[in-house]
Every structure is written in structure tokens, then in C-alpha cells.
mmCIF file of C-alpha atoms in Angstrom:
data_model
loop_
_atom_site.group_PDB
_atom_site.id
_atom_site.type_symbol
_atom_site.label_atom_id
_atom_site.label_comp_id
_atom_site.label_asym_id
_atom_site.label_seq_id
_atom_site.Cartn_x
_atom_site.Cartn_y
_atom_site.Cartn_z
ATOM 1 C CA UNK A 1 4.517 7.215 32.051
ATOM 2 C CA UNK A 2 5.087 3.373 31.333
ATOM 3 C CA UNK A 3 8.000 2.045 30.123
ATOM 4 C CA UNK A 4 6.468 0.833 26.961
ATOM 5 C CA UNK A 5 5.048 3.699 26.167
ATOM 6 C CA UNK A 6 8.609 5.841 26.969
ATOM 7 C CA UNK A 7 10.292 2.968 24.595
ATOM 8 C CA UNK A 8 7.808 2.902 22.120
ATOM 9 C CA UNK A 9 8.438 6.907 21.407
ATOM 10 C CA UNK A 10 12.214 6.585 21.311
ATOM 11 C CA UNK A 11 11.937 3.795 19.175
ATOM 12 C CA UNK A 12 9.914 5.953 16.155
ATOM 13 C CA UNK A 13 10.895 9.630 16.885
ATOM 14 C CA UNK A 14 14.727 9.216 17.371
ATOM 15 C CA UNK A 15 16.333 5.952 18.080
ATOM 16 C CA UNK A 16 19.209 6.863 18.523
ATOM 17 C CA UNK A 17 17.764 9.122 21.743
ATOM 18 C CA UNK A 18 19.771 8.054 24.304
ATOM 19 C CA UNK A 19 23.172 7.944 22.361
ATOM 20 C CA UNK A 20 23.292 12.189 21.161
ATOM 21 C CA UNK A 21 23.928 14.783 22.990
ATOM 22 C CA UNK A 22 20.609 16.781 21.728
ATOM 23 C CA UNK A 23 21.005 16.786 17.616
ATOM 24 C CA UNK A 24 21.602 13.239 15.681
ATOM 25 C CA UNK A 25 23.679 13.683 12.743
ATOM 26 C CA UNK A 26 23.485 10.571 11.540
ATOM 27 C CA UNK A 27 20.045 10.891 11.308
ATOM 28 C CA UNK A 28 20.226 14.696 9.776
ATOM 29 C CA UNK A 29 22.416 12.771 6.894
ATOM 30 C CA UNK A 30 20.319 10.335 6.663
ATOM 31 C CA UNK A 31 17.360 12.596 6.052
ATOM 32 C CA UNK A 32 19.072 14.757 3.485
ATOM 33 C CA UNK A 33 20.072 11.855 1.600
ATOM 34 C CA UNK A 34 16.327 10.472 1.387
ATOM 35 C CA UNK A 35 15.346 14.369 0.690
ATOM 36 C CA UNK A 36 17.606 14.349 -2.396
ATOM 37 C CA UNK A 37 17.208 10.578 -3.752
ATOM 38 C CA UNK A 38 12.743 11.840 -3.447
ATOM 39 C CA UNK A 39 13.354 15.408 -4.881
ATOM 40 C CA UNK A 40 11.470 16.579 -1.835
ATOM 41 C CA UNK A 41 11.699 17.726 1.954
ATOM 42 C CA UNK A 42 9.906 14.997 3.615
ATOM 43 C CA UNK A 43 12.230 13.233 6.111
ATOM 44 C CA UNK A 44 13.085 15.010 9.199
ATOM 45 C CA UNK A 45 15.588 14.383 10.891
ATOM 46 C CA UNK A 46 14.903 16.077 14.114
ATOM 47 C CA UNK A 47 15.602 14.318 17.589
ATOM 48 C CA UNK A 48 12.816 14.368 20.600
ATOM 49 C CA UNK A 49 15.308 16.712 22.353
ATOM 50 C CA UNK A 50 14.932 19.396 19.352
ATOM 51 C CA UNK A 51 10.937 18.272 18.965
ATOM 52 C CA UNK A 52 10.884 19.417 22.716
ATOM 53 C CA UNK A 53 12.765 22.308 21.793
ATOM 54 C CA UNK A 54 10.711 23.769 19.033
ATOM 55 C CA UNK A 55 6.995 22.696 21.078
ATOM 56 C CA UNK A 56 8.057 24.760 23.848
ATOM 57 C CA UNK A 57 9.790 27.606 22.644
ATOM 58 C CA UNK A 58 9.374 28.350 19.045
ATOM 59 C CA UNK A 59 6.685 28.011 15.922
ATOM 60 C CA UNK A 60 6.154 25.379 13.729
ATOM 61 C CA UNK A 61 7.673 27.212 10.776
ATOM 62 C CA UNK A 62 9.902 25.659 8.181
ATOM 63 C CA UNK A 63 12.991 27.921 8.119
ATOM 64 C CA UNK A 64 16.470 27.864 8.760
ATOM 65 C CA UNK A 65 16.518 30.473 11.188
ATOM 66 C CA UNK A 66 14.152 28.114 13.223
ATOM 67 C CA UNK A 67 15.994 25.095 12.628
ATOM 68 C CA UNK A 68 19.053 26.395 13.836
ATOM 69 C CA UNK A 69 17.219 28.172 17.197
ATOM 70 C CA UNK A 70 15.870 24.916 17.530
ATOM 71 C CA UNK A 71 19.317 23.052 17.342
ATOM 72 C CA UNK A 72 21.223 25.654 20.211
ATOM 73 C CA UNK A 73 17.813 25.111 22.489
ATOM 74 C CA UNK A 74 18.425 21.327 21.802
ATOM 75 C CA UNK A 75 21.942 21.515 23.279
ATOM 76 C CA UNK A 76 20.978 23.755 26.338
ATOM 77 C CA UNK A 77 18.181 21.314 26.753
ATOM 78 C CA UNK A 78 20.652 18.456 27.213
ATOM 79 C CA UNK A 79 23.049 20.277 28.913
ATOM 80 C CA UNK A 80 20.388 21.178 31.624
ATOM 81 C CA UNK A 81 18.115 17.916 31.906
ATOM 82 C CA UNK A 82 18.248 14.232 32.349
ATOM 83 C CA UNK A 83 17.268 11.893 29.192
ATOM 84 C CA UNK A 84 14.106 11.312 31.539
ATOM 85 C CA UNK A 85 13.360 14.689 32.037
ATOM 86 C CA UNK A 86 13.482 15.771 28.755
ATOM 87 C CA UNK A 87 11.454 12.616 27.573
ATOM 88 C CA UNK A 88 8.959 13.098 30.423
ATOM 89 C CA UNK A 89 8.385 16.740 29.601
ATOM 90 C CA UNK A 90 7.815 15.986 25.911
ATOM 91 C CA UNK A 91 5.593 13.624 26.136
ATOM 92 C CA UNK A 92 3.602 15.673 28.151
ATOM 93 C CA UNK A 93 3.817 18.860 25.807
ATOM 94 C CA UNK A 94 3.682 16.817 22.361
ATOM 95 C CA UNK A 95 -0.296 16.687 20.699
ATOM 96 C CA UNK A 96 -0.999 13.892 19.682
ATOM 97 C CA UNK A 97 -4.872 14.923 17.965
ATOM 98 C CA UNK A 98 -8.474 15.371 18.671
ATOM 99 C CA UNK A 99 -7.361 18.346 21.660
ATOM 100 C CA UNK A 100 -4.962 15.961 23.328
ATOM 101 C CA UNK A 101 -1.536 17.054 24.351
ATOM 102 C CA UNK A 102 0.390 15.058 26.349
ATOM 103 C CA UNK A 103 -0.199 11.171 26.402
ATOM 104 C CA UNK A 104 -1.916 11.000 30.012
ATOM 105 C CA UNK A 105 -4.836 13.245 27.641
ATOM 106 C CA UNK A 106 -4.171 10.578 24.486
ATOM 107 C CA UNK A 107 -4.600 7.858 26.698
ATOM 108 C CA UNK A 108 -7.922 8.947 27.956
ATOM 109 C CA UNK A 109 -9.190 10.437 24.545
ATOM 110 C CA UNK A 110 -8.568 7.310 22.402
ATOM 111 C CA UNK A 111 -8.829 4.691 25.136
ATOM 112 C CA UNK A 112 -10.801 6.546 27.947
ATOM 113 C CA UNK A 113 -7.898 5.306 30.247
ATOM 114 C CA UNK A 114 -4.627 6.696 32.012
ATOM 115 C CA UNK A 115 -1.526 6.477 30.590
ATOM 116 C CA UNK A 116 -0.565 4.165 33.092
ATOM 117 C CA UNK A 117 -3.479 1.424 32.301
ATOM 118 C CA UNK A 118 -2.167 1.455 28.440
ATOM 119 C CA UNK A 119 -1.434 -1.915 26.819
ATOM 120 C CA UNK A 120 1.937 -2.232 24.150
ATOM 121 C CA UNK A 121 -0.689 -1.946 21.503
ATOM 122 C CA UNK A 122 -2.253 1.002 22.967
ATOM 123 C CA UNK A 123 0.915 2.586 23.387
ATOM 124 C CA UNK A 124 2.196 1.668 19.837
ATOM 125 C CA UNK A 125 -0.913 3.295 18.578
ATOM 126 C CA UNK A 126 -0.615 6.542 20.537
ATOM 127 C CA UNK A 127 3.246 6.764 19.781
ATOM 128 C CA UNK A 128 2.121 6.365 16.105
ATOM 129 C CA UNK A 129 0.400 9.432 16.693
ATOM 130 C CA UNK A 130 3.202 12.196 16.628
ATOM 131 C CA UNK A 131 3.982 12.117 13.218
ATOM 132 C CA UNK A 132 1.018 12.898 11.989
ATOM 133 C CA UNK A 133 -2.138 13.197 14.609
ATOM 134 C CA UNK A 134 -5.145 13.649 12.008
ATOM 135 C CA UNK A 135 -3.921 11.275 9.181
ATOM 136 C CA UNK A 136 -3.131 8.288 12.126
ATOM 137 C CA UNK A 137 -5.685 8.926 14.039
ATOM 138 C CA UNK A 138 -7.967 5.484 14.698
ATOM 139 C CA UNK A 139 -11.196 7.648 14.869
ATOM 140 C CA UNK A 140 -10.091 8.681 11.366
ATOM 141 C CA UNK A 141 -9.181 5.567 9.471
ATOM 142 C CA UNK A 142 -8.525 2.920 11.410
ATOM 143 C CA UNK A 143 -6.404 1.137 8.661
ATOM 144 C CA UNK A 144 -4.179 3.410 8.602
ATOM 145 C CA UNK A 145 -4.026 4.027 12.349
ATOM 146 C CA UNK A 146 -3.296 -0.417 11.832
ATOM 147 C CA UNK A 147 -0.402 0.262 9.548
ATOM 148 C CA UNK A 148 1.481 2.775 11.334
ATOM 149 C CA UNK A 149 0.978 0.602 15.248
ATOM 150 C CA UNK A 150 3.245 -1.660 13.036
ATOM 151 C CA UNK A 151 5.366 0.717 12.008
ATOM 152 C CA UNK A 152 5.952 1.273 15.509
ATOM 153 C CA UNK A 153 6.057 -2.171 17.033
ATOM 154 C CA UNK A 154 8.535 -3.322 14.107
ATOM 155 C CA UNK A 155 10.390 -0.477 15.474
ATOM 156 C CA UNK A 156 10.235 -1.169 18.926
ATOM 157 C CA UNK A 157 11.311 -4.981 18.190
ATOM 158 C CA UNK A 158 14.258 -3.600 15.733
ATOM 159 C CA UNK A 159 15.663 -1.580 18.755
ATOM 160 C CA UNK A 160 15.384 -4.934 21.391
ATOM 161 C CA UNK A 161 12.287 -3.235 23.480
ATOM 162 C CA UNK A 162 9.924 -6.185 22.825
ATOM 163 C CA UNK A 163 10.468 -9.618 21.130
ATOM 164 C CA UNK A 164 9.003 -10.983 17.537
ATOM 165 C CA UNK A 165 6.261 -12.743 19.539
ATOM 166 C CA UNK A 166 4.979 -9.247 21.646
ATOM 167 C CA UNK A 167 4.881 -7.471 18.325
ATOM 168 C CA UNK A 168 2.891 -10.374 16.710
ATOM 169 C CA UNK A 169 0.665 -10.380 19.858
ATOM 170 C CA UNK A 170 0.316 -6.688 20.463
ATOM 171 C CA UNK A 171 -0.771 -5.879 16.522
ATOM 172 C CA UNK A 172 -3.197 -8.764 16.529
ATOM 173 C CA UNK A 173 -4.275 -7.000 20.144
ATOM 174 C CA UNK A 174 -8.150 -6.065 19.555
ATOM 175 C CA UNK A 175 -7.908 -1.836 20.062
ATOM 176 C CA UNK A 176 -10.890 -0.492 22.231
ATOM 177 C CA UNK A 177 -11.317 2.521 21.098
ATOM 178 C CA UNK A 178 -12.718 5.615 23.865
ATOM 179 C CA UNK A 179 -16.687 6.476 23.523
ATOM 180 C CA UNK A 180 -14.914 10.190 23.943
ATOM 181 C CA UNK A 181 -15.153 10.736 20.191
ATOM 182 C CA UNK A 182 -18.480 10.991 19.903
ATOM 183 C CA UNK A 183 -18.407 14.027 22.463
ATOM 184 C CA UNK A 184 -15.252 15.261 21.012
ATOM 185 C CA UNK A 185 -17.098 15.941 17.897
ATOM 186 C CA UNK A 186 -20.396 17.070 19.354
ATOM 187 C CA UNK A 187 -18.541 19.960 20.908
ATOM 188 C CA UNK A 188 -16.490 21.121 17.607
#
């Protein structure tokens, strides 16, 4: 999995990855606070380790019972693998839309290439993904797949990965997008 696309996840799903041991409180707070201020239960505050936790072992459901299994699982996680491990085996376990899980599968549905081959914009795109496959998905509505890339690359230059001028470059990046879609929806 390349680098960029490794720092591109950390740098939307939980940037503060490599600095918890499994659960982020400052991001929990964080996420409660928004919750309140909105009068809803939008912002999670879930790290990749518990993201791991709950695609692996437990059901999507929105309950505290889960939320807490998924907390404990977090800690063993962390407790038994290496920040690389756990990031590798997410991002092959995480779906990312149109029948791909994992991003050696995203890579190839969207750009009908391996992970490997992806370019920063590429990989912004597909990191984009995670939060919310069908409603950032390019074969969807590509301005919207547009905003969140930035999202991500704004991210990505926040936490030091890339510089003001490989953001810049990498949104501006033409996207070729895979032919795949068209047989991805013949067979639906």
C-alpha cells in the first residue's frame, strides 16, 4: 500500500492515529461537543483502530453496547498489532463502494489500476471514500467526489504529508476514471 495512500487515510479518519493507544479522546470530546452545538449525532469520533474493530468483529449498529465492544476490541487491537498492521489490515477490510473492499479492489474499480500505480489525487479520492462510499463516489457525482479529494488533501497538507504546492497540483490532477463502471452496473 503506498505511502500516500497510508497518509492520506490517517490524515481524514483519525489524525491523531499514531499518537493513541486505540481510542482518541480528544477526538470523542471533540465530537460530542459538535453533536451538542448541531442538536444531532453526526460527528464520530471513532479512530481507524476502533473502525477496524467494529468491520471485523461486530455490526454496524448504533448502540452503546456496540460502542463500548468496539472500544475494549480497540485496545486488544493495539495491544496485539503494530500501527502498520492494524492500518494495513483495515485498509484491506474497509469498503470503499461499488463491491470494493479493500483499496487494492478501489484502486482497480475507480481507476482500473493497483493500489500501488495510484497517484496523490487518486489516493485522496479513494481515501475520501470511507466516509461515505455512495454519496463520494466519482461515478456518482463527480462534484462532490471534487469537494471531498480536497477535503482530504487540505488534510493531508494540515498534518505535513504533502506541501501547499502537491495539494494545488494533485486537485487540479485530471482523475481518469475506470471503464469498470459500466460493467459494474450491467451486472447489478
Amino acid at each position: 500500500i503506498p505511502k500516500q495512500m497510508t497518509n492520506a487515510i490517517v490524515a481524514v479518519e483519525d489524525a491523531r492515529f499514531f499518537k493513541h493507544k486505540g481510542i482518541d479522546y480528544i477526538a470523542i470530546v471533540r465530537a460530542i461537543v459538535k453533536d451538542i452545538i448541531h442538536v444531532s449525532l453526526k460527528e464520530g469520533g471513532s479512530t481507524i483502530t476502533q473502525q477496524l474493530a467494529k468491520v471485523v468483529f461486530l455490526s454496524s449498529e448504533k448502540t452503546v453496547k456496540r460502542k463500548l465492544l468496539e472500544a475494549a476490541l480497540a485496545f486488544k487491537i493495539e495491544k496485539s498489532l503494530s500501527k502498520q498492521e492494524i492500518l494495513e489490515l483495515y485498509l484491506n477490510k474497509v469498503y470503499f463502494g461499488h463491491g470494493a473492499y479493500g483499496v487494492e479492489m478501489a484502486a482497480r474499480t475507480y481507476f482500473g489500476k493497483s493500489a500501488r500505480q495510484l497517484t496523490l489525487a487518486e489516493a485522496a479520492m479513494i481515501a475520501g471514500l470511507v466516509k461515505a462510499p455512495t454519496t463520494y463516489s466519482p461515478f456518482n457525482d463527480l462534484t462532490r467526489a471534487k469537494e471531498r479529494q480536497n477535503i482530504v488533501l487540505s488534510r493531508m497538507e494540515d498534518a505535513g504529508y504533502i506541501t501547499k504546492q502537491e495539494r494545488e497540483s494533485a486537485y487540479n490532477h485530471p482523475l481518469y476514471l475506470s471503464s469498470l463502471k459500466k460493467g459494474i452496473e450491467a451486472n447489478s
